[in-house]
């Protein structure tokens, strides 16, 4: 079975890049990206990717404003767009695979994946199955064989609790090897850096991280990446890392960086944004900007992206029900 995987208005909104304040009207033609988190994280990166890319390639006339709206790991922003700014044609909202996970788990309240217009993705990272350099497993197949014999004796660890993105990577990989994800021993950490430190300190045996965060560790020789959860091998420093699929475990985990718009945005405005983003993704100048942020190419827009996200949510919901998360 193919597992192709790779969630009302907030007070105190923090704004950067403009002189607007919460509740103040937006000038016609101004563009805005809501990052559903505090400054400095992945959603901030996603908004900056669009804002900087569109401005530096001349596809917007004025700087795009970035608005920070943390709360509920994206739920506050999702509810805000649906309840307050459903027809704002100048507003895009940053989203990622994590949003699809939270939608599948029902963490966005009354709204589901059908409530917004999924716009597109400009970049992607990929999950990875990582062990220390002195671990006994030389391949994913060797790890899976030991997991089948004693799934509770091998400690997985990553940033986030059971049900999070990083747990999903471990669960889906286990499922691809006919192992019940509920039997896994999983240790939750505050973030990927803490989990990686635990791996290097022999406190856990397997880390389900992301390729982009492993580059410096690959160069140090302290880790071994058993599998990239990508559709095909990545280039550069990742060229020697086999995919899970080529080792017989058909599971992917793309961590896409994308955007959605309000449900009542006109077709004309939506199509114009799709065209603008698609042109940006194909611009060589943007490719350099994306690579500098540790992301790989991903170009899904419009109906293609909409169907992709909704299929992901359905897959995650099915897994969540299977392992008792819903």
PDB file of C-alpha atoms in Angstrom:
ATOM      1  CA  UNK A   1       0.000   0.000   0.000  1.00  0.00           C
ATOM      2  CA  UNK A   2       1.390   3.383  -0.956  1.00  0.00           C
ATOM      3  CA  UNK A   3       1.655   5.886   1.863  1.00  0.00           C
ATOM      4  CA  UNK A   4       2.239   9.233   0.147  1.00  0.00           C
ATOM      5  CA  UNK A   5       2.806  11.745   2.837  1.00  0.00           C
ATOM      6  CA  UNK A   6       5.658  12.908   2.425  1.00  0.00           C
ATOM      7  CA  UNK A   7      -4.139  21.112  11.069  1.00  0.00           C
ATOM      8  CA  UNK A   8     -11.706  34.945  15.617  1.00  0.00           C
ATOM      9  CA  UNK A   9      -9.448  37.503  15.289  1.00  0.00           C
ATOM     10  CA  UNK A  10      -6.379  37.390  17.534  1.00  0.00           C
ATOM     11  CA  UNK A  11      -5.489  40.179  19.917  1.00  0.00           C
ATOM     12  CA  UNK A  12      -2.059  41.693  20.136  1.00  0.00           C
ATOM     13  CA  UNK A  13      -1.030  40.999  16.554  1.00  0.00           C
ATOM     14  CA  UNK A  14       2.644  41.826  16.028  1.00  0.00           C
ATOM     15  CA  UNK A  15       3.595  43.407  12.710  1.00  0.00           C
ATOM     16  CA  UNK A  16       6.893  43.841  10.905  1.00  0.00           C
ATOM     17  CA  UNK A  17       7.655  45.534   7.612  1.00  0.00           C
ATOM     18  CA  UNK A  18       4.965  48.215   7.700  1.00  0.00           C
ATOM     19  CA  UNK A  19       3.271  50.879   9.767  1.00  0.00           C
ATOM     20  CA  UNK A  20      -0.045  49.065  10.050  1.00  0.00           C
ATOM     21  CA  UNK A  21      -1.586  48.126  13.395  1.00  0.00           C
ATOM     22  CA  UNK A  22      -4.333  45.603  14.175  1.00  0.00           C
ATOM     23  CA  UNK A  23      -7.730  46.855  13.072  1.00  0.00           C
ATOM     24  CA  UNK A  24      -6.363  49.530  10.716  1.00  0.00           C
ATOM     25  CA  UNK A  25      -7.566  49.326   7.122  1.00  0.00           C
ATOM     26  CA  UNK A  26      -5.171  48.098   4.474  1.00  0.00           C
ATOM     27  CA  UNK A  27      -4.456  50.291   1.500  1.00  0.00           C
ATOM     28  CA  UNK A  28      -5.680  48.966  -1.841  1.00  0.00           C
ATOM     29  CA  UNK A  29      -3.005  46.934  -3.563  1.00  0.00           C
ATOM     30  CA  UNK A  30      -0.945  46.257  -0.431  1.00  0.00           C
ATOM     31  CA  UNK A  31       0.014  42.616  -0.030  1.00  0.00           C
ATOM     32  CA  UNK A  32       0.263  40.794   3.270  1.00  0.00           C
ATOM     33  CA  UNK A  33       1.358  37.400   4.508  1.00  0.00           C
ATOM     34  CA  UNK A  34       0.207  36.072   7.867  1.00  0.00           C
ATOM     35  CA  UNK A  35       2.725  33.872   9.679  1.00  0.00           C
ATOM     36  CA  UNK A  36       0.652  31.817  12.150  1.00  0.00           C
ATOM     37  CA  UNK A  37       3.396  31.840  14.800  1.00  0.00           C
ATOM     38  CA  UNK A  38       5.880  34.067  16.569  1.00  0.00           C
ATOM     39  CA  UNK A  39       8.790  35.601  14.607  1.00  0.00           C
ATOM     40  CA  UNK A  40      11.757  33.414  13.788  1.00  0.00           C
ATOM     41  CA  UNK A  41      10.183  30.040  13.038  1.00  0.00           C
ATOM     42  CA  UNK A  42       9.227  28.068   9.968  1.00  0.00           C
ATOM     43  CA  UNK A  43       6.099  30.095   9.222  1.00  0.00           C
ATOM     44  CA  UNK A  44       8.131  33.302   9.406  1.00  0.00           C
ATOM     45  CA  UNK A  45      10.576  31.754   6.919  1.00  0.00           C
ATOM     46  CA  UNK A  46       7.657  30.828   4.659  1.00  0.00           C
ATOM     47  CA  UNK A  47       6.246  34.355   4.605  1.00  0.00           C
ATOM     48  CA  UNK A  48       9.703  35.850   4.057  1.00  0.00           C
ATOM     49  CA  UNK A  49      10.274  33.417   1.203  1.00  0.00           C
ATOM     50  CA  UNK A  50       7.276  34.854  -0.629  1.00  0.00           C
ATOM     51  CA  UNK A  51       7.803  38.461   0.463  1.00  0.00           C
ATOM     52  CA  UNK A  52      11.484  38.617  -0.451  1.00  0.00           C
ATOM     53  CA  UNK A  53      11.111  36.549  -3.586  1.00  0.00           C
ATOM     54  CA  UNK A  54       8.218  38.567  -5.007  1.00  0.00           C
ATOM     55  CA  UNK A  55       9.902  41.884  -4.258  1.00  0.00           C
ATOM     56  CA  UNK A  56      13.398  40.958  -5.422  1.00  0.00           C
ATOM     57  CA  UNK A  57      12.063  39.615  -8.735  1.00  0.00           C
ATOM     58  CA  UNK A  58       9.823  42.656  -9.260  1.00  0.00           C
ATOM     59  CA  UNK A  59       6.498  40.852  -8.987  1.00  0.00           C
ATOM     60  CA  UNK A  60       5.090  43.226  -6.372  1.00  0.00           C
ATOM     61  CA  UNK A  61       5.434  47.011  -6.403  1.00  0.00           C
ATOM     62  CA  UNK A  62       5.728  47.547  -2.647  1.00  0.00           C
ATOM     63  CA  UNK A  63       7.136  45.395   0.170  1.00  0.00           C
ATOM     64  CA  UNK A  64       4.813  42.672   1.383  1.00  0.00           C
ATOM     65  CA  UNK A  65       3.840  43.089   5.018  1.00  0.00           C
ATOM     66  CA  UNK A  66       4.390  40.122   7.336  1.00  0.00           C
ATOM     67  CA  UNK A  67       1.901  39.760  10.201  1.00  0.00           C
ATOM     68  CA  UNK A  68       2.513  37.401  13.111  1.00  0.00           C
ATOM     69  CA  UNK A  69      -0.558  35.663  14.483  1.00  0.00           C
ATOM     70  CA  UNK A  70       0.473  32.845  16.857  1.00  0.00           C
ATOM     71  CA  UNK A  71      -1.976  30.536  18.549  1.00  0.00           C
ATOM     72  CA  UNK A  72      -3.051  26.914  18.304  1.00  0.00           C
ATOM     73  CA  UNK A  73      -0.207  25.994  15.937  1.00  0.00           C
ATOM     74  CA  UNK A  74      -2.019  27.783  13.106  1.00  0.00           C
ATOM     75  CA  UNK A  75      -5.595  27.530  14.368  1.00  0.00           C
ATOM     76  CA  UNK A  76      -5.959  31.206  15.317  1.00  0.00           C
ATOM     77  CA  UNK A  77      -4.880  32.393  11.866  1.00  0.00           C
ATOM     78  CA  UNK A  78      -7.075  29.801  10.119  1.00  0.00           C
ATOM     79  CA  UNK A  79     -10.130  30.894  12.100  1.00  0.00           C
ATOM     80  CA  UNK A  80      -9.258  34.579  11.567  1.00  0.00           C
ATOM     81  CA  UNK A  81      -9.103  34.228   7.787  1.00  0.00           C
ATOM     82  CA  UNK A  82     -12.338  32.260   7.632  1.00  0.00           C
ATOM     83  CA  UNK A  83     -14.233  34.449  10.070  1.00  0.00           C
ATOM     84  CA  UNK A  84     -12.897  37.955   9.387  1.00  0.00           C
ATOM     85  CA  UNK A  85     -10.975  38.195   6.111  1.00  0.00           C
ATOM     86  CA  UNK A  86     -12.505  35.506   3.950  1.00  0.00           C
ATOM     87  CA  UNK A  87     -12.534  37.667   0.789  1.00  0.00           C
ATOM     88  CA  UNK A  88      -9.256  39.595   1.181  1.00  0.00           C
ATOM     89  CA  UNK A  89      -7.628  39.373  -2.241  1.00  0.00           C
ATOM     90  CA  UNK A  90      -4.289  40.759  -1.067  1.00  0.00           C
ATOM     91  CA  UNK A  91      -3.784  38.314   1.809  1.00  0.00           C
ATOM     92  CA  UNK A  92      -1.919  35.014   1.781  1.00  0.00           C
ATOM     93  CA  UNK A  93      -1.275  32.833   4.832  1.00  0.00           C
ATOM     94  CA  UNK A  94       1.749  30.620   5.421  1.00  0.00           C
ATOM     95  CA  UNK A  95       1.076  26.917   5.886  1.00  0.00           C
ATOM     96  CA  UNK A  96       3.014  23.666   5.932  1.00  0.00           C
ATOM     97  CA  UNK A  97       2.659  19.928   6.311  1.00  0.00           C
ATOM     98  CA  UNK A  98       2.112  20.636  10.013  1.00  0.00           C
ATOM     99  CA  UNK A  99      -1.100  22.495   9.180  1.00  0.00           C
ATOM    100  CA  UNK A 100      -2.344  19.441   7.282  1.00  0.00           C
ATOM    101  CA  UNK A 101      -1.575  17.262  10.310  1.00  0.00           C
ATOM    102  CA  UNK A 102      -3.455  19.584  12.657  1.00  0.00           C
ATOM    103  CA  UNK A 103      -6.430  19.776  10.285  1.00  0.00           C
ATOM    104  CA  UNK A 104      -6.522  15.983  10.217  1.00  0.00           C
ATOM    105  CA  UNK A 105      -6.536  15.896  14.013  1.00  0.00           C
ATOM    106  CA  UNK A 106      -9.366  18.435  14.220  1.00  0.00           C
ATOM    107  CA  UNK A 107      -7.221  21.064  15.924  1.00  0.00           C
ATOM    108  CA  UNK A 108      -8.577  23.943  13.822  1.00  0.00           C
ATOM    109  CA  UNK A 109     -11.997  23.846  15.447  1.00  0.00           C
ATOM    110  CA  UNK A 110     -15.048  23.981  13.234  1.00  0.00           C
ATOM    111  CA  UNK A 111     -13.056  24.385  10.031  1.00  0.00           C
ATOM    112  CA  UNK A 112     -11.543  21.628   7.910  1.00  0.00           C
ATOM    113  CA  UNK A 113      -9.294  21.535   4.849  1.00  0.00           C
ATOM    114  CA  UNK A 114     -12.147  22.512   2.520  1.00  0.00           C
ATOM    115  CA  UNK A 115     -12.634  25.929   4.146  1.00  0.00           C
ATOM    116  CA  UNK A 116      -9.812  27.837   2.395  1.00  0.00           C
ATOM    117  CA  UNK A 117      -8.346  28.198  -1.079  1.00  0.00           C
ATOM    118  CA  UNK A 118      -5.001  26.399  -1.123  1.00  0.00           C
ATOM    119  CA  UNK A 119      -2.693  28.522  -3.236  1.00  0.00           C
ATOM    120  CA  UNK A 120       0.614  26.734  -3.734  1.00  0.00           C
ATOM    121  CA  UNK A 121       4.000  25.714  -2.365  1.00  0.00           C
ATOM    122  CA  UNK A 122       7.318  27.414  -3.121  1.00  0.00           C
ATOM    123  CA  UNK A 123       9.705  25.063  -1.351  1.00  0.00           C
ATOM    124  CA  UNK A 124      10.013  21.803   0.504  1.00  0.00           C
ATOM    125  CA  UNK A 125      12.220  19.966   2.956  1.00  0.00           C
ATOM    126  CA  UNK A 126      12.137  16.213   3.501  1.00  0.00           C
ATOM    127  CA  UNK A 127      12.068  13.963   6.522  1.00  0.00           C
ATOM    128  CA  UNK A 128      14.939  11.625   7.287  1.00  0.00           C
ATOM    129  CA  UNK A 129      15.583   8.540   9.413  1.00  0.00           C
ATOM    130  CA  UNK A 130      18.817   9.185  11.290  1.00  0.00           C
ATOM    131  CA  UNK A 131      21.031   7.118  13.620  1.00  0.00           C
ATOM    132  CA  UNK A 132      24.436   7.797  15.149  1.00  0.00           C
ATOM    133  CA  UNK A 133      27.543   6.871  13.181  1.00  0.00           C
ATOM    134  CA  UNK A 134      28.300   3.959  15.538  1.00  0.00           C
ATOM    135  CA  UNK A 135      24.755   2.529  15.444  1.00  0.00           C
ATOM    136  CA  UNK A 136      24.469  -1.157  14.477  1.00  0.00           C
ATOM    137  CA  UNK A 137      22.208  -0.463  11.480  1.00  0.00           C
ATOM    138  CA  UNK A 138      23.743   0.196   8.083  1.00  0.00           C
ATOM    139  CA  UNK A 139      20.432   0.373   6.243  1.00  0.00           C
ATOM    140  CA  UNK A 140      16.756   1.029   6.856  1.00  0.00           C
ATOM    141  CA  UNK A 141      16.060  -2.635   6.223  1.00  0.00           C
ATOM    142  CA  UNK A 142      18.328  -3.655   9.118  1.00  0.00           C
ATOM    143  CA  UNK A 143      16.603  -1.194  11.450  1.00  0.00           C
ATOM    144  CA  UNK A 144      13.160  -2.395  10.403  1.00  0.00           C
ATOM    145  CA  UNK A 145      14.143  -6.030  10.967  1.00  0.00           C
ATOM    146  CA  UNK A 146      15.093  -5.256  14.574  1.00  0.00           C
ATOM    147  CA  UNK A 147      11.942  -3.186  15.017  1.00  0.00           C
ATOM    148  CA  UNK A 148       9.811  -6.109  13.931  1.00  0.00           C
ATOM    149  CA  UNK A 149      11.476  -8.327  16.535  1.00  0.00           C
ATOM    150  CA  UNK A 150      11.295  -5.802  19.406  1.00  0.00           C
ATOM    151  CA  UNK A 151       9.603  -2.499  18.503  1.00  0.00           C
ATOM    152  CA  UNK A 152       9.521  -1.244  22.086  1.00  0.00           C
ATOM    153  CA  UNK A 153      13.249  -1.626  22.667  1.00  0.00           C
ATOM    154  CA  UNK A 154      14.433   0.968  20.134  1.00  0.00           C
ATOM    155  CA  UNK A 155      13.873   4.548  21.231  1.00  0.00           C
ATOM    156  CA  UNK A 156      12.793   7.003  18.560  1.00  0.00           C
ATOM    157  CA  UNK A 157      12.958  10.709  19.353  1.00  0.00           C
ATOM    158  CA  UNK A 158      12.163  14.023  17.704  1.00  0.00           C
ATOM    159  CA  UNK A 159      10.744  17.483  18.300  1.00  0.00           C
ATOM    160  CA  UNK A 160       7.054  17.254  19.144  1.00  0.00           C
ATOM    161  CA  UNK A 161       4.715  14.884  20.916  1.00  0.00           C
ATOM    162  CA  UNK A 162       2.777  11.876  19.656  1.00  0.00           C
ATOM    163  CA  UNK A 163       0.679  13.083  16.735  1.00  0.00           C
ATOM    164  CA  UNK A 164       3.207  15.707  15.633  1.00  0.00           C
ATOM    165  CA  UNK A 165       4.933  15.825  12.255  1.00  0.00           C
ATOM    166  CA  UNK A 166       8.079  14.132  13.513  1.00  0.00           C
ATOM    167  CA  UNK A 167       6.104  11.380  15.213  1.00  0.00           C
ATOM    168  CA  UNK A 168       4.175  10.901  11.967  1.00  0.00           C
ATOM    169  CA  UNK A 169       7.460  10.213  10.143  1.00  0.00           C
ATOM    170  CA  UNK A 170       8.285   7.411  12.565  1.00  0.00           C
ATOM    171  CA  UNK A 171       4.724   6.055  12.540  1.00  0.00           C
ATOM    172  CA  UNK A 172       4.395   5.974   8.763  1.00  0.00           C
ATOM    173  CA  UNK A 173       7.798   4.352   8.331  1.00  0.00           C
ATOM    174  CA  UNK A 174       6.869   1.698  10.874  1.00  0.00           C
ATOM    175  CA  UNK A 175       3.539   1.127   9.156  1.00  0.00           C
ATOM    176  CA  UNK A 176       5.300   0.702   5.810  1.00  0.00           C
ATOM    177  CA  UNK A 177       7.193  -2.183   7.444  1.00  0.00           C
ATOM    178  CA  UNK A 178       3.998  -3.777   8.809  1.00  0.00           C
ATOM    179  CA  UNK A 179       4.781  -2.612  12.350  1.00  0.00           C
ATOM    180  CA  UNK A 180       2.005  -1.200  14.514  1.00  0.00           C
ATOM    181  CA  UNK A 181       2.948   2.475  15.226  1.00  0.00           C
ATOM    182  CA  UNK A 182       1.382   2.123  18.682  1.00  0.00           C
ATOM    183  CA  UNK A 183       4.175  -0.269  19.639  1.00  0.00           C
ATOM    184  CA  UNK A 184       6.918   2.277  18.962  1.00  0.00           C
ATOM    185  CA  UNK A 185       8.857   3.750  21.842  1.00  0.00           C
ATOM    186  CA  UNK A 186       8.841   7.488  21.178  1.00  0.00           C
ATOM    187  CA  UNK A 187      10.537  10.247  23.196  1.00  0.00           C
ATOM    188  CA  UNK A 188       9.293  13.816  22.688  1.00  0.00           C
ATOM    189  CA  UNK A 189      11.661  16.800  22.737  1.00  0.00           C
ATOM    190  CA  UNK A 190      11.137  20.549  22.473  1.00  0.00           C
ATOM    191  CA  UNK A 191      12.747  20.723  19.059  1.00  0.00           C
ATOM    192  CA  UNK A 192      14.917  18.971  16.519  1.00  0.00           C
ATOM    193  CA  UNK A 193      18.146  20.342  17.970  1.00  0.00           C
ATOM    194  CA  UNK A 194      17.426  18.842  21.379  1.00  0.00           C
ATOM    195  CA  UNK A 195      16.467  15.512  19.828  1.00  0.00           C
ATOM    196  CA  UNK A 196      19.629  15.414  17.730  1.00  0.00           C
ATOM    197  CA  UNK A 197      21.712  16.085  20.847  1.00  0.00           C
ATOM    198  CA  UNK A 198      19.938  13.171  22.535  1.00  0.00           C
ATOM    199  CA  UNK A 199      20.845  10.942  19.588  1.00  0.00           C
ATOM    200  CA  UNK A 200      24.499  11.942  19.766  1.00  0.00           C
ATOM    201  CA  UNK A 201      24.419  11.364  23.529  1.00  0.00           C
ATOM    202  CA  UNK A 202      22.996   7.833  23.073  1.00  0.00           C
ATOM    203  CA  UNK A 203      19.774   8.694  24.907  1.00  0.00           C
ATOM    204  CA  UNK A 204      17.731   7.677  21.850  1.00  0.00           C
ATOM    205  CA  UNK A 205      18.646   5.367  18.985  1.00  0.00           C
ATOM    206  CA  UNK A 206      16.717   6.881  16.064  1.00  0.00           C
ATOM    207  CA  UNK A 207      15.989  10.524  15.210  1.00  0.00           C
ATOM    208  CA  UNK A 208      13.291  11.440  12.703  1.00  0.00           C
ATOM    209  CA  UNK A 209      14.556  14.821  11.537  1.00  0.00           C
ATOM    210  CA  UNK A 210      14.688  16.875   8.341  1.00  0.00           C
ATOM    211  CA  UNK A 211      17.372  16.776   5.668  1.00  0.00           C
ATOM    212  CA  UNK A 212      18.106  20.499   5.764  1.00  0.00           C
ATOM    213  CA  UNK A 213      18.970  20.451   9.479  1.00  0.00           C
ATOM    214  CA  UNK A 214      21.445  17.602   9.021  1.00  0.00           C
ATOM    215  CA  UNK A 215      23.950  19.203   6.649  1.00  0.00           C
ATOM    216  CA  UNK A 216      26.536  20.208   9.271  1.00  0.00           C
ATOM    217  CA  UNK A 217      26.218  16.864  11.045  1.00  0.00           C
ATOM    218  CA  UNK A 218      26.783  14.981   7.790  1.00  0.00           C
ATOM    219  CA  UNK A 219      30.049  16.842   7.380  1.00  0.00           C
ATOM    220  CA  UNK A 220      31.075  15.984  10.957  1.00  0.00           C
ATOM    221  CA  UNK A 221      30.677  12.248  10.389  1.00  0.00           C
ATOM    222  CA  UNK A 222      28.757  11.791  13.647  1.00  0.00           C
ATOM    223  CA  UNK A 223      25.513  10.543  12.107  1.00  0.00           C
ATOM    224  CA  UNK A 224      24.300   8.082   9.517  1.00  0.00           C
ATOM    225  CA  UNK A 225      21.151   8.846   7.543  1.00  0.00           C
ATOM    226  CA  UNK A 226      19.450   5.555   6.777  1.00  0.00           C
ATOM    227  CA  UNK A 227      16.799   7.031   4.530  1.00  0.00           C
ATOM    228  CA  UNK A 228      15.531  10.254   3.028  1.00  0.00           C
ATOM    229  CA  UNK A 229      11.732  10.415   2.996  1.00  0.00           C
ATOM    230  CA  UNK A 230      11.733  11.998  -0.452  1.00  0.00           C
ATOM    231  CA  UNK A 231      10.391  10.876  -3.801  1.00  0.00           C
ATOM    232  CA  UNK A 232      13.904  10.660  -5.236  1.00  0.00           C
ATOM    233  CA  UNK A 233      17.457  11.189  -4.055  1.00  0.00           C
ATOM    234  CA  UNK A 234      18.441  14.754  -3.365  1.00  0.00           C
ATOM    235  CA  UNK A 235      21.596  16.253  -4.795  1.00  0.00           C
ATOM    236  CA  UNK A 236      24.647  17.896  -3.273  1.00  0.00           C
ATOM    237  CA  UNK A 237      25.639  16.636   0.191  1.00  0.00           C
ATOM    238  CA  UNK A 238      22.583  14.334   0.248  1.00  0.00           C
ATOM    239  CA  UNK A 239      23.351  12.470  -2.983  1.00  0.00           C
ATOM    240  CA  UNK A 240      24.553   9.304  -1.236  1.00  0.00           C
ATOM    241  CA  UNK A 241      21.481   9.017   0.998  1.00  0.00           C
ATOM    242  CA  UNK A 242      19.017   6.411  -0.324  1.00  0.00           C
ATOM    243  CA  UNK A 243      15.295   7.030  -0.185  1.00  0.00           C
ATOM    244  CA  UNK A 244      13.042   4.823   1.917  1.00  0.00           C
ATOM    245  CA  UNK A 245      11.189   3.837  -1.256  1.00  0.00           C
ATOM    246  CA  UNK A 246      14.263   2.462  -3.002  1.00  0.00           C
ATOM    247  CA  UNK A 247      14.830   0.276   0.084  1.00  0.00           C
ATOM    248  CA  UNK A 248      11.330  -1.160  -0.160  1.00  0.00           C
ATOM    249  CA  UNK A 249       9.419   1.166   2.189  1.00  0.00           C
ATOM    250  CA  UNK A 250       7.104   3.313   0.131  1.00  0.00           C
ATOM    251  CA  UNK A 251       6.762   6.326   2.397  1.00  0.00           C
ATOM    252  CA  UNK A 252       7.526   9.983   1.756  1.00  0.00           C
ATOM    253  CA  UNK A 253       7.430  12.927   4.088  1.00  0.00           C
ATOM    254  CA  UNK A 254       7.693  16.280   2.290  1.00  0.00           C
ATOM    255  CA  UNK A 255       7.623  19.278   4.626  1.00  0.00           C
ATOM    256  CA  UNK A 256       6.173  21.740   2.149  1.00  0.00           C
ATOM    257  CA  UNK A 257       6.186  25.510   2.613  1.00  0.00           C
ATOM    258  CA  UNK A 258       3.057  26.937   1.065  1.00  0.00           C
ATOM    259  CA  UNK A 259       0.130  29.317   1.337  1.00  0.00           C
ATOM    260  CA  UNK A 260      -3.646  29.568   1.370  1.00  0.00           C
ATOM    261  CA  UNK A 261      -6.192  32.330   0.829  1.00  0.00           C
ATOM    262  CA  UNK A 262      -9.666  33.056   2.184  1.00  0.00           C
ATOM    263  CA  UNK A 263     -12.598  30.945   0.949  1.00  0.00           C
ATOM    264  CA  UNK A 264     -14.445  33.876  -0.656  1.00  0.00           C
ATOM    265  CA  UNK A 265     -11.536  35.291  -2.661  1.00  0.00           C
ATOM    266  CA  UNK A 266     -12.657  35.728  -6.277  1.00  0.00           C
ATOM    267  CA  UNK A 267     -11.535  33.294  -8.964  1.00  0.00           C
ATOM    268  CA  UNK A 268      -9.823  36.133 -10.822  1.00  0.00           C
ATOM    269  CA  UNK A 269      -7.754  37.170  -7.795  1.00  0.00           C
ATOM    270  CA  UNK A 270      -6.927  33.578  -6.897  1.00  0.00           C
ATOM    271  CA  UNK A 271      -5.843  32.768 -10.463  1.00  0.00           C
ATOM    272  CA  UNK A 272      -3.683  35.906 -10.539  1.00  0.00           C
ATOM    273  CA  UNK A 273      -1.901  34.775  -7.371  1.00  0.00           C
ATOM    274  CA  UNK A 274      -1.420  31.280  -8.782  1.00  0.00           C
ATOM    275  CA  UNK A 275       0.146  32.746 -11.920  1.00  0.00           C
ATOM    276  CA  UNK A 276       2.352  35.084  -9.881  1.00  0.00           C
ATOM    277  CA  UNK A 277       3.615  32.308  -7.597  1.00  0.00           C
ATOM    278  CA  UNK A 278       4.191  29.894 -10.457  1.00  0.00           C
ATOM    279  CA  UNK A 279       6.275  32.466 -12.312  1.00  0.00           C
ATOM    280  CA  UNK A 280       8.259  33.130  -9.132  1.00  0.00           C
ATOM    281  CA  UNK A 281       8.999  29.431  -8.639  1.00  0.00           C
ATOM    282  CA  UNK A 282      10.439  29.231 -12.164  1.00  0.00           C
ATOM    283  CA  UNK A 283      12.701  32.281 -11.731  1.00  0.00           C
ATOM    284  CA  UNK A 284      16.441  31.391 -11.413  1.00  0.00           C
ATOM    285  CA  UNK A 285      16.922  34.316  -9.017  1.00  0.00           C
ATOM    286  CA  UNK A 286      14.324  32.833  -6.700  1.00  0.00           C
ATOM    287  CA  UNK A 287      15.988  29.410  -6.857  1.00  0.00           C
ATOM    288  CA  UNK A 288      19.078  30.904  -5.212  1.00  0.00           C
ATOM    289  CA  UNK A 289      16.981  32.536  -2.510  1.00  0.00           C
ATOM    290  CA  UNK A 290      15.161  29.263  -1.780  1.00  0.00           C
ATOM    291  CA  UNK A 291      18.375  27.254  -1.602  1.00  0.00           C
ATOM    292  CA  UNK A 292      19.895  29.790   0.797  1.00  0.00           C
ATOM    293  CA  UNK A 293      17.015  28.995   3.174  1.00  0.00           C
ATOM    294  CA  UNK A 294      17.738  25.276   3.096  1.00  0.00           C
ATOM    295  CA  UNK A 295      14.769  24.325   0.937  1.00  0.00           C
ATOM    296  CA  UNK A 296      14.437  22.147  -2.140  1.00  0.00           C
ATOM    297  CA  UNK A 297      12.325  22.902  -5.191  1.00  0.00           C
ATOM    298  CA  UNK A 298       8.593  22.216  -5.057  1.00  0.00           C
ATOM    299  CA  UNK A 299       6.123  23.669  -7.517  1.00  0.00           C
ATOM    300  CA  UNK A 300       2.483  22.820  -6.881  1.00  0.00           C
ATOM    301  CA  UNK A 301      -0.102  25.502  -7.481  1.00  0.00           C
ATOM    302  CA  UNK A 302      -3.829  26.006  -7.858  1.00  0.00           C
ATOM    303  CA  UNK A 303      -5.981  22.907  -8.243  1.00  0.00           C
ATOM    304  CA  UNK A 304      -2.923  20.635  -8.174  1.00  0.00           C
ATOM    305  CA  UNK A 305      -1.883  21.956  -4.757  1.00  0.00           C
ATOM    306  CA  UNK A 306      -5.457  22.000  -3.464  1.00  0.00           C
ATOM    307  CA  UNK A 307      -5.911  18.317  -4.258  1.00  0.00           C
ATOM    308  CA  UNK A 308      -2.491  17.476  -2.842  1.00  0.00           C
ATOM    309  CA  UNK A 309      -3.189  19.086   0.544  1.00  0.00           C
ATOM    310  CA  UNK A 310      -6.636  17.536   0.877  1.00  0.00           C
ATOM    311  CA  UNK A 311      -5.252  14.092   0.045  1.00  0.00           C
ATOM    312  CA  UNK A 312      -2.581  14.562   2.715  1.00  0.00           C
ATOM    313  CA  UNK A 313      -5.178  15.520   5.312  1.00  0.00           C
ATOM    314  CA  UNK A 314      -7.207  12.422   4.455  1.00  0.00           C
ATOM    315  CA  UNK A 315      -4.111  10.205   4.808  1.00  0.00           C
ATOM    316  CA  UNK A 316      -3.205  11.745   8.159  1.00  0.00           C
ATOM    317  CA  UNK A 317      -6.765  11.430   9.427  1.00  0.00           C
ATOM    318  CA  UNK A 318      -6.817   7.754   8.505  1.00  0.00           C
ATOM    319  CA  UNK A 319      -3.545   7.111  10.334  1.00  0.00           C
ATOM    320  CA  UNK A 320      -4.703   9.091  13.370  1.00  0.00           C
ATOM    321  CA  UNK A 321      -7.865   7.002  13.609  1.00  0.00           C
ATOM    322  CA  UNK A 322      -5.902   3.796  13.160  1.00  0.00           C
ATOM    323  CA  UNK A 323      -3.550   4.527  16.070  1.00  0.00           C
ATOM    324  CA  UNK A 324      -6.214   6.001  18.319  1.00  0.00           C
ATOM    325  CA  UNK A 325      -5.329   9.713  18.080  1.00  0.00           C
ATOM    326  CA  UNK A 326      -8.912  10.697  17.205  1.00  0.00           C
TER     327      UNK A 326
END
